[in-house]
């Protein structure tokens, strides 16, 4: 094969060809590495942007609540102050709340909460009026000079549950031992109050059974008891039973299985 002359020299094509192939291969490898590096940098930038957006969203939208139960004798404004709100702002919050709810009806034991952003900025004040209603007070703007107050319905569901227990010393203790509140014991005592004196009649070993409606919040916590649909109390071998029906006037009342009203 004849050599090729380049500027007075000769280069064998058989020698040149491998070098050209290596050069082209090198360019391809460098291009692939550069593309991967560019893609990695771009992905990192996208992840950093998303992280920054999440941080901004959390700092502005996420609300962290501090909550406590109202103590007896504490007015609404002072209770808000106890949760870290300065007195002037607490007074404005109370004034706004008063426009939609009479704060004289605020009850000890009900829950009050102050919500703040992760940066500590005041975002909301809420007070649970009862099992169905929540009072909200929201700042308008960042100056905390103007607030909007409204009462919202608390979303909940109702389920039917059975509760039973054995008396050792009192009905109240037996009900609380079963994981329920004293309210259920009081209502059970009212149902059988015409036949039993729950201060003197209960005996150790007595059994109670109740079928009751429970109103529950969407997080699963029990909000309140609904109707007691049926109840039974076994006292010293004698069984008392009650079933909820409507009387001829349409009013709900409790009856024994034989149709006799428990109200004598």
PDB file of C-alpha atoms in Angstrom:
ATOM      1  CA  UNK A   1       0.000   0.000   0.000  1.00  0.00           C
ATOM      2  CA  UNK A   2       1.410   3.425  -0.967  1.00  0.00           C
ATOM      3  CA  UNK A   3       2.133   5.849   1.860  1.00  0.00           C
ATOM      4  CA  UNK A   4       0.402   9.197   2.037  1.00  0.00           C
ATOM      5  CA  UNK A   5       2.510  12.363   2.279  1.00  0.00           C
ATOM      6  CA  UNK A   6       1.652  15.002   4.903  1.00  0.00           C
ATOM      7  CA  UNK A   7       3.879  18.109   4.769  1.00  0.00           C
ATOM      8  CA  UNK A   8       6.835  16.261   3.489  1.00  0.00           C
ATOM      9  CA  UNK A   9       6.381  13.268   5.781  1.00  0.00           C
ATOM     10  CA  UNK A  10       4.710   9.975   5.371  1.00  0.00           C
ATOM     11  CA  UNK A  11       2.129   8.376   7.653  1.00  0.00           C
ATOM     12  CA  UNK A  12       1.032   4.831   7.262  1.00  0.00           C
ATOM     13  CA  UNK A  13      -2.804   4.613   7.058  1.00  0.00           C
ATOM     14  CA  UNK A  14      -2.740   1.398   8.999  1.00  0.00           C
ATOM     15  CA  UNK A  15      -1.114   3.256  11.875  1.00  0.00           C
ATOM     16  CA  UNK A  16      -3.389   6.320  11.573  1.00  0.00           C
ATOM     17  CA  UNK A  17      -6.699   4.478  11.595  1.00  0.00           C
ATOM     18  CA  UNK A  18      -6.465   3.074  15.164  1.00  0.00           C
ATOM     19  CA  UNK A  19      -5.554   6.513  16.510  1.00  0.00           C
ATOM     20  CA  UNK A  20      -8.555   8.064  14.803  1.00  0.00           C
ATOM     21  CA  UNK A  21     -10.806   5.429  16.283  1.00  0.00           C
ATOM     22  CA  UNK A  22      -9.367   6.009  19.745  1.00  0.00           C
ATOM     23  CA  UNK A  23      -9.844   9.755  19.381  1.00  0.00           C
ATOM     24  CA  UNK A  24     -13.450   9.353  18.322  1.00  0.00           C
ATOM     25  CA  UNK A  25     -14.067   6.915  21.157  1.00  0.00           C
ATOM     26  CA  UNK A  26     -12.543   9.373  23.612  1.00  0.00           C
ATOM     27  CA  UNK A  27     -14.796  12.152  22.389  1.00  0.00           C
ATOM     28  CA  UNK A  28     -17.818   9.891  22.814  1.00  0.00           C
ATOM     29  CA  UNK A  29     -16.822   8.894  26.344  1.00  0.00           C
ATOM     30  CA  UNK A  30     -16.193  12.505  27.343  1.00  0.00           C
ATOM     31  CA  UNK A  31     -19.551  13.472  25.877  1.00  0.00           C
ATOM     32  CA  UNK A  32     -21.357  10.764  27.829  1.00  0.00           C
ATOM     33  CA  UNK A  33     -19.573  11.719  31.058  1.00  0.00           C
ATOM     34  CA  UNK A  34     -20.385  15.389  30.512  1.00  0.00           C
ATOM     35  CA  UNK A  35     -24.045  14.581  29.844  1.00  0.00           C
ATOM     36  CA  UNK A  36     -24.320  12.465  32.982  1.00  0.00           C
ATOM     37  CA  UNK A  37     -22.625  15.183  35.010  1.00  0.00           C
ATOM     38  CA  UNK A  38     -24.988  17.799  33.581  1.00  0.00           C
ATOM     39  CA  UNK A  39     -28.005  15.575  34.318  1.00  0.00           C
ATOM     40  CA  UNK A  40     -26.806  15.033  37.895  1.00  0.00           C
ATOM     41  CA  UNK A  41     -26.304  18.760  38.418  1.00  0.00           C
ATOM     42  CA  UNK A  42     -29.729  19.490  36.967  1.00  0.00           C
ATOM     43  CA  UNK A  43     -31.386  16.855  39.177  1.00  0.00           C
ATOM     44  CA  UNK A  44     -29.612  18.240  42.244  1.00  0.00           C
ATOM     45  CA  UNK A  45     -30.813  21.740  41.379  1.00  0.00           C
ATOM     46  CA  UNK A  46     -34.381  20.459  40.995  1.00  0.00           C
ATOM     47  CA  UNK A  47     -34.210  18.651  44.341  1.00  0.00           C
ATOM     48  CA  UNK A  48     -32.821  21.774  46.005  1.00  0.00           C
ATOM     49  CA  UNK A  49     -35.667  23.841  44.543  1.00  0.00           C
ATOM     50  CA  UNK A  50     -38.275  21.352  45.777  1.00  0.00           C
ATOM     51  CA  UNK A  51     -36.683  21.287  49.227  1.00  0.00           C
ATOM     52  CA  UNK A  52     -36.722  25.084  49.372  1.00  0.00           C
ATOM     53  CA  UNK A  53     -40.373  25.153  48.288  1.00  0.00           C
ATOM     54  CA  UNK A  54     -41.261  22.558  50.939  1.00  0.00           C
ATOM     55  CA  UNK A  55     -39.460  24.600  53.586  1.00  0.00           C
ATOM     56  CA  UNK A  56     -41.340  27.735  52.544  1.00  0.00           C
ATOM     57  CA  UNK A  57     -44.652  25.863  52.571  1.00  0.00           C
ATOM     58  CA  UNK A  58     -43.961  24.401  56.011  1.00  0.00           C
ATOM     59  CA  UNK A  59     -42.943  27.780  57.418  1.00  0.00           C
ATOM     60  CA  UNK A  60     -46.149  29.412  56.188  1.00  0.00           C
ATOM     61  CA  UNK A  61     -48.797  26.672  56.138  1.00  0.00           C
ATOM     62  CA  UNK A  62     -47.997  24.164  58.885  1.00  0.00           C
ATOM     63  CA  UNK A  63     -49.550  25.145  62.225  1.00  0.00           C
ATOM     64  CA  UNK A  64     -48.295  23.760  65.536  1.00  0.00           C
ATOM     65  CA  UNK A  65     -50.826  23.992  68.369  1.00  0.00           C
ATOM     66  CA  UNK A  66     -50.216  24.420  72.096  1.00  0.00           C
ATOM     67  CA  UNK A  67     -53.323  23.294  73.973  1.00  0.00           C
ATOM     68  CA  UNK A  68     -54.578  23.181  77.541  1.00  0.00           C
ATOM     69  CA  UNK A  69     -57.835  22.919  79.462  1.00  0.00           C
ATOM     70  CA  UNK A  70     -59.321  26.100  80.821  1.00  0.00           C
ATOM     71  CA  UNK A  71     -59.008  26.474  84.573  1.00  0.00           C
ATOM     72  CA  UNK A  72     -61.920  27.607  86.704  1.00  0.00           C
ATOM     73  CA  UNK A  73     -62.181  31.358  87.149  1.00  0.00           C
ATOM     74  CA  UNK A  74     -59.887  32.277  84.232  1.00  0.00           C
ATOM     75  CA  UNK A  75     -61.365  34.528  81.556  1.00  0.00           C
ATOM     76  CA  UNK A  76     -60.768  33.962  77.856  1.00  0.00           C
ATOM     77  CA  UNK A  77     -58.220  36.743  77.371  1.00  0.00           C
ATOM     78  CA  UNK A  78     -56.091  35.640  80.328  1.00  0.00           C
ATOM     79  CA  UNK A  79     -56.244  32.032  79.158  1.00  0.00           C
ATOM     80  CA  UNK A  80     -54.888  33.084  75.755  1.00  0.00           C
ATOM     81  CA  UNK A  81     -52.091  34.991  77.489  1.00  0.00           C
ATOM     82  CA  UNK A  82     -51.135  31.857  79.428  1.00  0.00           C
ATOM     83  CA  UNK A  83     -50.419  30.229  76.062  1.00  0.00           C
ATOM     84  CA  UNK A  84     -47.803  32.849  75.236  1.00  0.00           C
ATOM     85  CA  UNK A  85     -49.785  35.618  73.528  1.00  0.00           C
ATOM     86  CA  UNK A  86     -48.988  39.182  74.606  1.00  0.00           C
ATOM     87  CA  UNK A  87     -51.778  40.986  76.536  1.00  0.00           C
ATOM     88  CA  UNK A  88     -52.695  43.565  73.838  1.00  0.00           C
ATOM     89  CA  UNK A  89     -53.034  40.866  71.175  1.00  0.00           C
ATOM     90  CA  UNK A  90     -54.957  38.597  73.562  1.00  0.00           C
ATOM     91  CA  UNK A  91     -57.408  41.436  74.215  1.00  0.00           C
ATOM     92  CA  UNK A  92     -57.992  41.933  70.474  1.00  0.00           C
ATOM     93  CA  UNK A  93     -58.502  38.175  70.046  1.00  0.00           C
ATOM     94  CA  UNK A  94     -61.073  38.122  72.862  1.00  0.00           C
ATOM     95  CA  UNK A  95     -62.900  41.099  71.357  1.00  0.00           C
ATOM     96  CA  UNK A  96     -63.084  39.382  67.966  1.00  0.00           C
ATOM     97  CA  UNK A  97     -64.288  36.131  69.550  1.00  0.00           C
ATOM     98  CA  UNK A  98     -66.965  37.992  71.504  1.00  0.00           C
ATOM     99  CA  UNK A  99     -68.474  39.179  68.210  1.00  0.00           C
ATOM    100  CA  UNK A 100     -69.569  35.622  67.351  1.00  0.00           C
ATOM    101  CA  UNK A 101     -69.738  33.873  70.743  1.00  0.00           C
ATOM    102  CA  UNK A 102     -70.646  35.088  74.216  1.00  0.00           C
ATOM    103  CA  UNK A 103     -67.434  34.491  76.165  1.00  0.00           C
ATOM    104  CA  UNK A 104     -69.388  34.479  79.423  1.00  0.00           C
ATOM    105  CA  UNK A 105     -70.354  30.932  78.419  1.00  0.00           C
ATOM    106  CA  UNK A 106     -66.738  29.758  78.301  1.00  0.00           C
ATOM    107  CA  UNK A 107     -66.512  26.729  80.580  1.00  0.00           C
ATOM    108  CA  UNK A 108     -63.705  25.396  82.743  1.00  0.00           C
ATOM    109  CA  UNK A 109     -62.361  22.120  81.399  1.00  0.00           C
ATOM    110  CA  UNK A 110     -62.956  22.977  77.747  1.00  0.00           C
ATOM    111  CA  UNK A 111     -59.920  23.032  75.492  1.00  0.00           C
ATOM    112  CA  UNK A 112     -58.194  26.195  74.277  1.00  0.00           C
ATOM    113  CA  UNK A 113     -55.288  26.135  71.827  1.00  0.00           C
ATOM    114  CA  UNK A 114     -52.967  28.657  70.188  1.00  0.00           C
ATOM    115  CA  UNK A 115     -51.441  27.752  66.826  1.00  0.00           C
ATOM    116  CA  UNK A 116     -48.142  29.086  65.498  1.00  0.00           C
ATOM    117  CA  UNK A 117     -46.025  28.569  62.411  1.00  0.00           C
ATOM    118  CA  UNK A 118     -42.702  26.735  62.721  1.00  0.00           C
ATOM    119  CA  UNK A 119     -41.141  30.203  62.934  1.00  0.00           C
ATOM    120  CA  UNK A 120     -43.279  31.059  65.964  1.00  0.00           C
ATOM    121  CA  UNK A 121     -45.700  33.417  64.208  1.00  0.00           C
ATOM    122  CA  UNK A 122     -49.273  33.462  65.546  1.00  0.00           C
ATOM    123  CA  UNK A 123     -51.594  31.692  63.101  1.00  0.00           C
ATOM    124  CA  UNK A 124     -54.790  30.781  64.967  1.00  0.00           C
ATOM    125  CA  UNK A 125     -56.624  30.506  68.273  1.00  0.00           C
ATOM    126  CA  UNK A 126     -59.291  27.848  68.746  1.00  0.00           C
ATOM    127  CA  UNK A 127     -61.693  27.076  71.572  1.00  0.00           C
ATOM    128  CA  UNK A 128     -63.866  23.955  71.655  1.00  0.00           C
ATOM    129  CA  UNK A 129     -67.350  25.130  72.604  1.00  0.00           C
ATOM    130  CA  UNK A 130     -68.822  21.628  72.760  1.00  0.00           C
ATOM    131  CA  UNK A 131     -68.629  18.295  70.955  1.00  0.00           C
ATOM    132  CA  UNK A 132     -70.010  19.797  67.746  1.00  0.00           C
ATOM    133  CA  UNK A 133     -68.611  23.348  67.562  1.00  0.00           C
ATOM    134  CA  UNK A 134     -65.208  24.997  67.492  1.00  0.00           C
ATOM    135  CA  UNK A 135     -64.567  28.744  67.822  1.00  0.00           C
ATOM    136  CA  UNK A 136     -61.726  29.900  65.542  1.00  0.00           C
ATOM    137  CA  UNK A 137     -59.974  33.285  65.632  1.00  0.00           C
ATOM    138  CA  UNK A 138     -57.581  33.917  62.716  1.00  0.00           C
ATOM    139  CA  UNK A 139     -55.262  36.934  62.247  1.00  0.00           C
ATOM    140  CA  UNK A 140     -55.735  38.977  59.082  1.00  0.00           C
ATOM    141  CA  UNK A 141     -52.278  40.117  58.021  1.00  0.00           C
ATOM    142  CA  UNK A 142     -49.055  40.100  60.008  1.00  0.00           C
ATOM    143  CA  UNK A 143     -49.728  43.022  62.354  1.00  0.00           C
ATOM    144  CA  UNK A 144     -52.115  41.036  64.611  1.00  0.00           C
ATOM    145  CA  UNK A 145     -54.339  44.078  64.900  1.00  0.00           C
ATOM    146  CA  UNK A 146     -57.294  42.614  63.026  1.00  0.00           C
ATOM    147  CA  UNK A 147     -58.724  39.113  63.516  1.00  0.00           C
ATOM    148  CA  UNK A 148     -61.540  37.138  61.944  1.00  0.00           C
ATOM    149  CA  UNK A 149     -63.679  34.967  64.239  1.00  0.00           C
ATOM    150  CA  UNK A 150     -66.140  32.242  63.290  1.00  0.00           C
ATOM    151  CA  UNK A 151     -67.730  29.106  64.698  1.00  0.00           C
ATOM    152  CA  UNK A 152     -67.198  25.936  62.683  1.00  0.00           C
ATOM    153  CA  UNK A 153     -68.862  22.541  62.921  1.00  0.00           C
ATOM    154  CA  UNK A 154     -66.513  19.769  64.029  1.00  0.00           C
ATOM    155  CA  UNK A 155     -66.621  16.860  61.596  1.00  0.00           C
ATOM    156  CA  UNK A 156     -67.506  13.596  63.306  1.00  0.00           C
ATOM    157  CA  UNK A 157     -69.088  10.192  62.788  1.00  0.00           C
ATOM    158  CA  UNK A 158     -71.455   8.161  64.968  1.00  0.00           C
ATOM    159  CA  UNK A 159     -70.987   4.488  65.769  1.00  0.00           C
ATOM    160  CA  UNK A 160     -72.847   2.051  68.027  1.00  0.00           C
ATOM    161  CA  UNK A 161     -70.751   0.421  70.743  1.00  0.00           C
ATOM    162  CA  UNK A 162     -71.333  -2.080  73.512  1.00  0.00           C
ATOM    163  CA  UNK A 163     -69.949  -1.423  76.995  1.00  0.00           C
ATOM    164  CA  UNK A 164     -70.032  -3.794  79.950  1.00  0.00           C
ATOM    165  CA  UNK A 165     -68.420  -4.150  83.339  1.00  0.00           C
ATOM    166  CA  UNK A 166     -68.586  -5.613  86.822  1.00  0.00           C
ATOM    167  CA  UNK A 167     -69.242  -3.564  89.939  1.00  0.00           C
ATOM    168  CA  UNK A 168     -66.724  -3.910  92.745  1.00  0.00           C
ATOM    169  CA  UNK A 169     -67.542  -0.862  94.833  1.00  0.00           C
ATOM    170  CA  UNK A 170     -69.575   1.592  92.701  1.00  0.00           C
ATOM    171  CA  UNK A 171     -71.135   2.000  89.274  1.00  0.00           C
ATOM    172  CA  UNK A 172     -69.006   5.065  88.575  1.00  0.00           C
ATOM    173  CA  UNK A 173     -65.756   3.198  89.185  1.00  0.00           C
ATOM    174  CA  UNK A 174     -66.948   0.215  87.154  1.00  0.00           C
ATOM    175  CA  UNK A 175     -67.753   2.450  84.175  1.00  0.00           C
ATOM    176  CA  UNK A 176     -64.408   4.239  84.309  1.00  0.00           C
ATOM    177  CA  UNK A 177     -62.640   0.888  84.713  1.00  0.00           C
ATOM    178  CA  UNK A 178     -64.310  -0.109  81.427  1.00  0.00           C
ATOM    179  CA  UNK A 179     -62.618   2.858  79.742  1.00  0.00           C
ATOM    180  CA  UNK A 180     -65.619   5.179  79.707  1.00  0.00           C
ATOM    181  CA  UNK A 181     -66.356   8.515  81.367  1.00  0.00           C
ATOM    182  CA  UNK A 182     -68.506   9.200  84.454  1.00  0.00           C
ATOM    183  CA  UNK A 183     -71.127  10.735  82.151  1.00  0.00           C
ATOM    184  CA  UNK A 184     -72.120   7.254  80.982  1.00  0.00           C
ATOM    185  CA  UNK A 185     -72.515   6.113  84.607  1.00  0.00           C
ATOM    186  CA  UNK A 186     -74.744   9.103  85.372  1.00  0.00           C
ATOM    187  CA  UNK A 187     -76.966   8.422  82.376  1.00  0.00           C
ATOM    188  CA  UNK A 188     -77.231   4.745  83.244  1.00  0.00           C
ATOM    189  CA  UNK A 189     -78.213   5.675  86.803  1.00  0.00           C
ATOM    190  CA  UNK A 190     -80.895   8.011  85.440  1.00  0.00           C
ATOM    191  CA  UNK A 191     -82.407   5.240  83.298  1.00  0.00           C
ATOM    192  CA  UNK A 192     -82.781   2.816  86.208  1.00  0.00           C
ATOM    193  CA  UNK A 193     -83.279   5.513  88.830  1.00  0.00           C
ATOM    194  CA  UNK A 194     -86.955   4.569  89.373  1.00  0.00           C
ATOM    195  CA  UNK A 195     -86.005   1.029  90.418  1.00  0.00           C
ATOM    196  CA  UNK A 196     -82.525   1.335  91.887  1.00  0.00           C
ATOM    197  CA  UNK A 197     -80.730   3.683  94.238  1.00  0.00           C
ATOM    198  CA  UNK A 198     -77.161   3.609  92.970  1.00  0.00           C
ATOM    199  CA  UNK A 199     -75.844   4.988  96.238  1.00  0.00           C
ATOM    200  CA  UNK A 200     -77.108   2.043  98.306  1.00  0.00           C
ATOM    201  CA  UNK A 201     -78.316  -0.805  96.052  1.00  0.00           C
ATOM    202  CA  UNK A 202     -75.213  -1.854  94.059  1.00  0.00           C
ATOM    203  CA  UNK A 203     -73.487  -5.025  95.248  1.00  0.00           C
ATOM    204  CA  UNK A 204     -70.056  -6.350  94.461  1.00  0.00           C
ATOM    205  CA  UNK A 205     -70.442  -8.648  91.459  1.00  0.00           C
ATOM    206  CA  UNK A 206     -73.314  -6.707  89.851  1.00  0.00           C
ATOM    207  CA  UNK A 207     -73.044  -6.512  86.062  1.00  0.00           C
ATOM    208  CA  UNK A 208     -73.994  -3.672  83.712  1.00  0.00           C
ATOM    209  CA  UNK A 209     -74.324  -3.758  79.934  1.00  0.00           C
ATOM    210  CA  UNK A 210     -75.005  -0.784  77.661  1.00  0.00           C
ATOM    211  CA  UNK A 211     -75.509  -0.299  73.927  1.00  0.00           C
ATOM    212  CA  UNK A 212     -74.711   3.344  73.244  1.00  0.00           C
ATOM    213  CA  UNK A 213     -74.055   5.679  70.348  1.00  0.00           C
ATOM    214  CA  UNK A 214     -70.606   7.270  70.341  1.00  0.00           C
ATOM    215  CA  UNK A 215     -69.860  10.377  68.351  1.00  0.00           C
ATOM    216  CA  UNK A 216     -66.243  10.296  67.213  1.00  0.00           C
ATOM    217  CA  UNK A 217     -63.993  12.867  65.609  1.00  0.00           C
ATOM    218  CA  UNK A 218     -62.244  11.950  62.375  1.00  0.00           C
ATOM    219  CA  UNK A 219     -59.017  11.262  64.303  1.00  0.00           C
ATOM    220  CA  UNK A 220     -60.809   8.489  66.221  1.00  0.00           C
ATOM    221  CA  UNK A 221     -61.197  10.288  69.552  1.00  0.00           C
ATOM    222  CA  UNK A 222     -64.589  10.044  71.229  1.00  0.00           C
ATOM    223  CA  UNK A 223     -66.368  13.392  71.117  1.00  0.00           C
ATOM    224  CA  UNK A 224     -69.505  12.610  73.104  1.00  0.00           C
ATOM    225  CA  UNK A 225     -72.078   9.952  73.857  1.00  0.00           C
ATOM    226  CA  UNK A 226     -75.226   9.843  71.797  1.00  0.00           C
ATOM    227  CA  UNK A 227     -78.350   7.913  72.713  1.00  0.00           C
ATOM    228  CA  UNK A 228     -78.284   4.874  74.978  1.00  0.00           C
ATOM    229  CA  UNK A 229     -80.232   2.394  72.856  1.00  0.00           C
ATOM    230  CA  UNK A 230     -80.474  -0.397  75.426  1.00  0.00           C
ATOM    231  CA  UNK A 231     -79.198  -1.115  78.917  1.00  0.00           C
ATOM    232  CA  UNK A 232     -79.157  -3.931  81.441  1.00  0.00           C
ATOM    233  CA  UNK A 233     -78.209  -4.042  85.091  1.00  0.00           C
ATOM    234  CA  UNK A 234     -77.973  -7.239  87.122  1.00  0.00           C
ATOM    235  CA  UNK A 235     -78.358  -6.438  90.814  1.00  0.00           C
ATOM    236  CA  UNK A 236     -78.029  -9.190  93.392  1.00  0.00           C
ATOM    237  CA  UNK A 237     -79.551 -11.724  90.988  1.00  0.00           C
ATOM    238  CA  UNK A 238     -82.366  -9.463  89.714  1.00  0.00           C
ATOM    239  CA  UNK A 239     -82.063  -8.246  86.111  1.00  0.00           C
ATOM    240  CA  UNK A 240     -83.296  -4.795  85.090  1.00  0.00           C
ATOM    241  CA  UNK A 241     -83.547  -4.037  81.386  1.00  0.00           C
ATOM    242  CA  UNK A 242     -84.343  -0.918  79.361  1.00  0.00           C
ATOM    243  CA  UNK A 243     -84.910  -0.338  75.645  1.00  0.00           C
ATOM    244  CA  UNK A 244     -85.277   3.058  73.992  1.00  0.00           C
ATOM    245  CA  UNK A 245     -88.604   3.611  72.196  1.00  0.00           C
ATOM    246  CA  UNK A 246     -90.790   6.565  71.339  1.00  0.00           C
ATOM    247  CA  UNK A 247     -93.941   7.037  73.386  1.00  0.00           C
ATOM    248  CA  UNK A 248     -97.321   7.787  71.722  1.00  0.00           C
ATOM    249  CA  UNK A 249     -96.465  11.496  71.596  1.00  0.00           C
ATOM    250  CA  UNK A 250     -93.219  10.760  69.750  1.00  0.00           C
ATOM    251  CA  UNK A 251     -91.001  11.511  72.725  1.00  0.00           C
ATOM    252  CA  UNK A 252     -88.150   9.013  73.283  1.00  0.00           C
ATOM    253  CA  UNK A 253     -88.474   7.067  76.525  1.00  0.00           C
ATOM    254  CA  UNK A 254     -87.197   3.855  78.100  1.00  0.00           C
ATOM    255  CA  UNK A 255     -89.332   0.737  78.471  1.00  0.00           C
ATOM    256  CA  UNK A 256     -88.884  -2.706  79.945  1.00  0.00           C
ATOM    257  CA  UNK A 257     -89.082  -5.683  77.541  1.00  0.00           C
ATOM    258  CA  UNK A 258     -92.718  -6.256  78.621  1.00  0.00           C
ATOM    259  CA  UNK A 259     -93.646  -2.772  77.400  1.00  0.00           C
ATOM    260  CA  UNK A 260     -93.883  -1.114  80.810  1.00  0.00           C
ATOM    261  CA  UNK A 261     -92.410   2.361  81.070  1.00  0.00           C
ATOM    262  CA  UNK A 262     -89.490   2.661  83.454  1.00  0.00           C
ATOM    263  CA  UNK A 263     -90.799   6.031  84.583  1.00  0.00           C
ATOM    264  CA  UNK A 264     -93.302   5.252  87.292  1.00  0.00           C
TER     265      UNK A 264
END
